[in-house]
Short mmCIF file of C-alpha atoms in Angstrom, two decimals:
data_model
loop_
_atom_site.label_atom_id
_atom_site.label_comp_id
_atom_site.label_asym_id
_atom_site.label_seq_id
_atom_site.Cartn_x
_atom_site.Cartn_y
_atom_site.Cartn_z
CA UNK A 28 98.51 105.37 87.30
CA UNK A 29 95.45 104.16 86.53
CA UNK A 30 91.78 105.01 86.67
CA UNK A 31 89.33 102.45 87.05
CA UNK A 32 85.78 102.42 88.40
CA UNK A 33 85.41 98.52 87.90
CA UNK A 34 85.85 96.08 91.10
CA UNK A 35 88.52 93.88 89.65
CA UNK A 36 91.17 91.86 91.38
CA UNK A 37 93.10 94.35 93.84
CA UNK A 38 96.03 94.47 95.82
CA UNK A 39 96.00 96.93 98.68
CA UNK A 40 94.46 100.48 99.74
CA UNK A 41 96.71 103.56 100.69
CA UNK A 42 94.14 105.48 101.48
CA UNK A 43 90.54 107.60 100.44
CA UNK A 44 87.66 109.61 101.37
CA UNK A 45 83.78 109.12 101.81
CA UNK A 46 81.68 111.77 100.87
CA UNK A 47 78.37 110.10 103.01
CA UNK A 48 80.21 109.35 105.94
CA UNK A 49 82.43 112.25 106.05
CA UNK A 50 85.51 110.14 106.35
CA UNK A 51 89.23 110.05 105.48
CA UNK A 52 91.00 106.65 105.67
CA UNK A 53 94.85 105.75 105.77
CA UNK A 54 96.15 102.42 105.74
CA UNK A 55 98.09 101.86 108.76
CA UNK A 56 100.43 99.94 106.46
CA UNK A 57 101.58 103.58 105.26
CA UNK A 58 101.57 104.80 108.84
CA UNK A 59 105.48 105.74 108.50
CA UNK A 60 105.31 107.51 105.73
CA UNK A 61 106.32 111.57 106.28
CA UNK A 62 103.50 112.88 108.03
CA UNK A 63 104.07 115.83 105.19
CA UNK A 64 103.24 112.96 102.37
CA UNK A 65 100.56 111.55 104.89
CA UNK A 66 98.75 115.44 104.90
CA UNK A 67 99.25 115.83 101.24
CA UNK A 68 97.13 112.44 100.36
CA UNK A 69 94.57 113.63 103.03
CA UNK A 70 93.97 116.63 101.46
CA UNK A 71 93.76 115.33 97.67
CA UNK A 72 91.09 112.89 98.86
CA UNK A 73 89.00 115.02 100.90
CA UNK A 74 89.05 117.75 98.51
CA UNK A 75 88.41 115.48 95.77
CA UNK A 76 85.25 114.11 97.43
CA UNK A 77 83.95 117.51 98.39
CA UNK A 78 84.41 118.69 94.87
CA UNK A 79 82.56 115.38 93.12
CA UNK A 80 80.76 113.73 95.99
CA UNK A 81 80.84 109.97 96.19
CA UNK A 82 83.51 107.46 97.50
CA UNK A 83 87.42 108.06 96.39
CA UNK A 84 89.93 105.31 96.84
CA UNK A 85 93.81 105.02 95.80
CA UNK A 86 94.73 101.53 95.46
CA UNK A 87 97.89 99.63 94.39
CA UNK A 88 97.36 96.81 91.58
CA UNK A 89 98.82 93.78 92.23
CA UNK A 90 101.51 94.93 89.94
CA UNK A 91 102.34 98.17 92.17
CA UNK A 92 100.23 100.32 89.98
CA UNK A 93 98.36 102.87 91.92
CA UNK A 94 94.80 103.21 90.63
CA UNK A 95 92.12 106.05 91.47
CA UNK A 96 88.94 103.92 92.13
CA UNK A 97 85.48 106.21 92.15
CA UNK A 98 82.08 104.97 93.43
CA UNK A 99 78.84 106.90 94.20
CA UNK A 100 75.78 105.58 95.71
CA UNK A 101 73.52 104.64 93.28
CA UNK A 102 70.71 107.10 94.51
CA UNK A 103 72.93 110.04 94.25
CA UNK A 104 71.97 112.40 91.85
CA UNK A 105 74.29 115.12 92.69
CA UNK A 106 77.36 112.97 92.08
CA UNK A 107 79.59 114.49 89.34
CA UNK A 108 80.82 111.70 87.58
CA UNK A 109 82.63 114.15 84.68
CA UNK A 110 84.37 116.02 87.57
CA UNK A 111 85.22 113.04 89.01
CA UNK A 112 86.86 111.96 85.98
CA UNK A 113 88.61 115.60 85.12
CA UNK A 114 89.52 115.70 89.04
CA UNK A 115 91.70 112.49 88.33
CA UNK A 116 93.46 113.54 85.13
CA UNK A 117 94.21 116.73 86.86
CA UNK A 118 95.89 114.85 90.20
CA UNK A 119 97.69 112.92 87.67
CA UNK A 120 99.21 115.72 86.04
CA UNK A 121 100.03 118.41 88.73
CA UNK A 122 100.80 115.46 91.63
CA UNK A 123 102.45 113.09 89.41
CA UNK A 124 105.88 113.07 91.48
CA UNK A 125 103.95 112.01 94.59
CA UNK A 126 101.95 109.52 92.71
CA UNK A 127 105.04 108.03 91.46
CA UNK A 128 106.93 107.79 94.41
CA UNK A 129 103.82 106.38 96.14
CA UNK A 130 104.22 103.67 93.38
CA UNK A 131 108.09 103.26 93.89
CA UNK A 132 107.51 102.80 97.95
CA UNK A 133 104.87 100.56 97.56
CA UNK A 134 106.84 98.00 95.16
CA UNK A 135 110.10 98.55 97.53
CA UNK A 136 108.48 98.42 101.18
CA UNK A 137 105.62 96.24 100.72
CA UNK A 138 106.61 94.24 97.59
CA UNK A 139 110.19 93.90 98.41
CA UNK A 140 111.33 94.33 94.99
CA UNK A 141 114.98 95.19 94.61
CA UNK A 142 115.01 97.07 91.39
#
């Protein structure tokens, strides 16, 4: 799992939340995930942006790694960049099993890997 703010070559967005628009998004490609997992992802994303602001997306890199991408509007002086980094590390620690399972799901169900 990688934390990145750069707009580099991307794979696929899993989900995200936007503080400014008060919206949550789950990619329809993942609508077959169990409801409990969808709910856990939603709570995770919405709590993140309500705590630190900005926009959070969980995205799969082309190799199947799951990345946290954080952005903020340029004029947003209330965005907590340090808090965002700390929150991501907290999620990587406390939600490790969920995040690893999502990577496995992506590699098997989306990329079609067998190993």
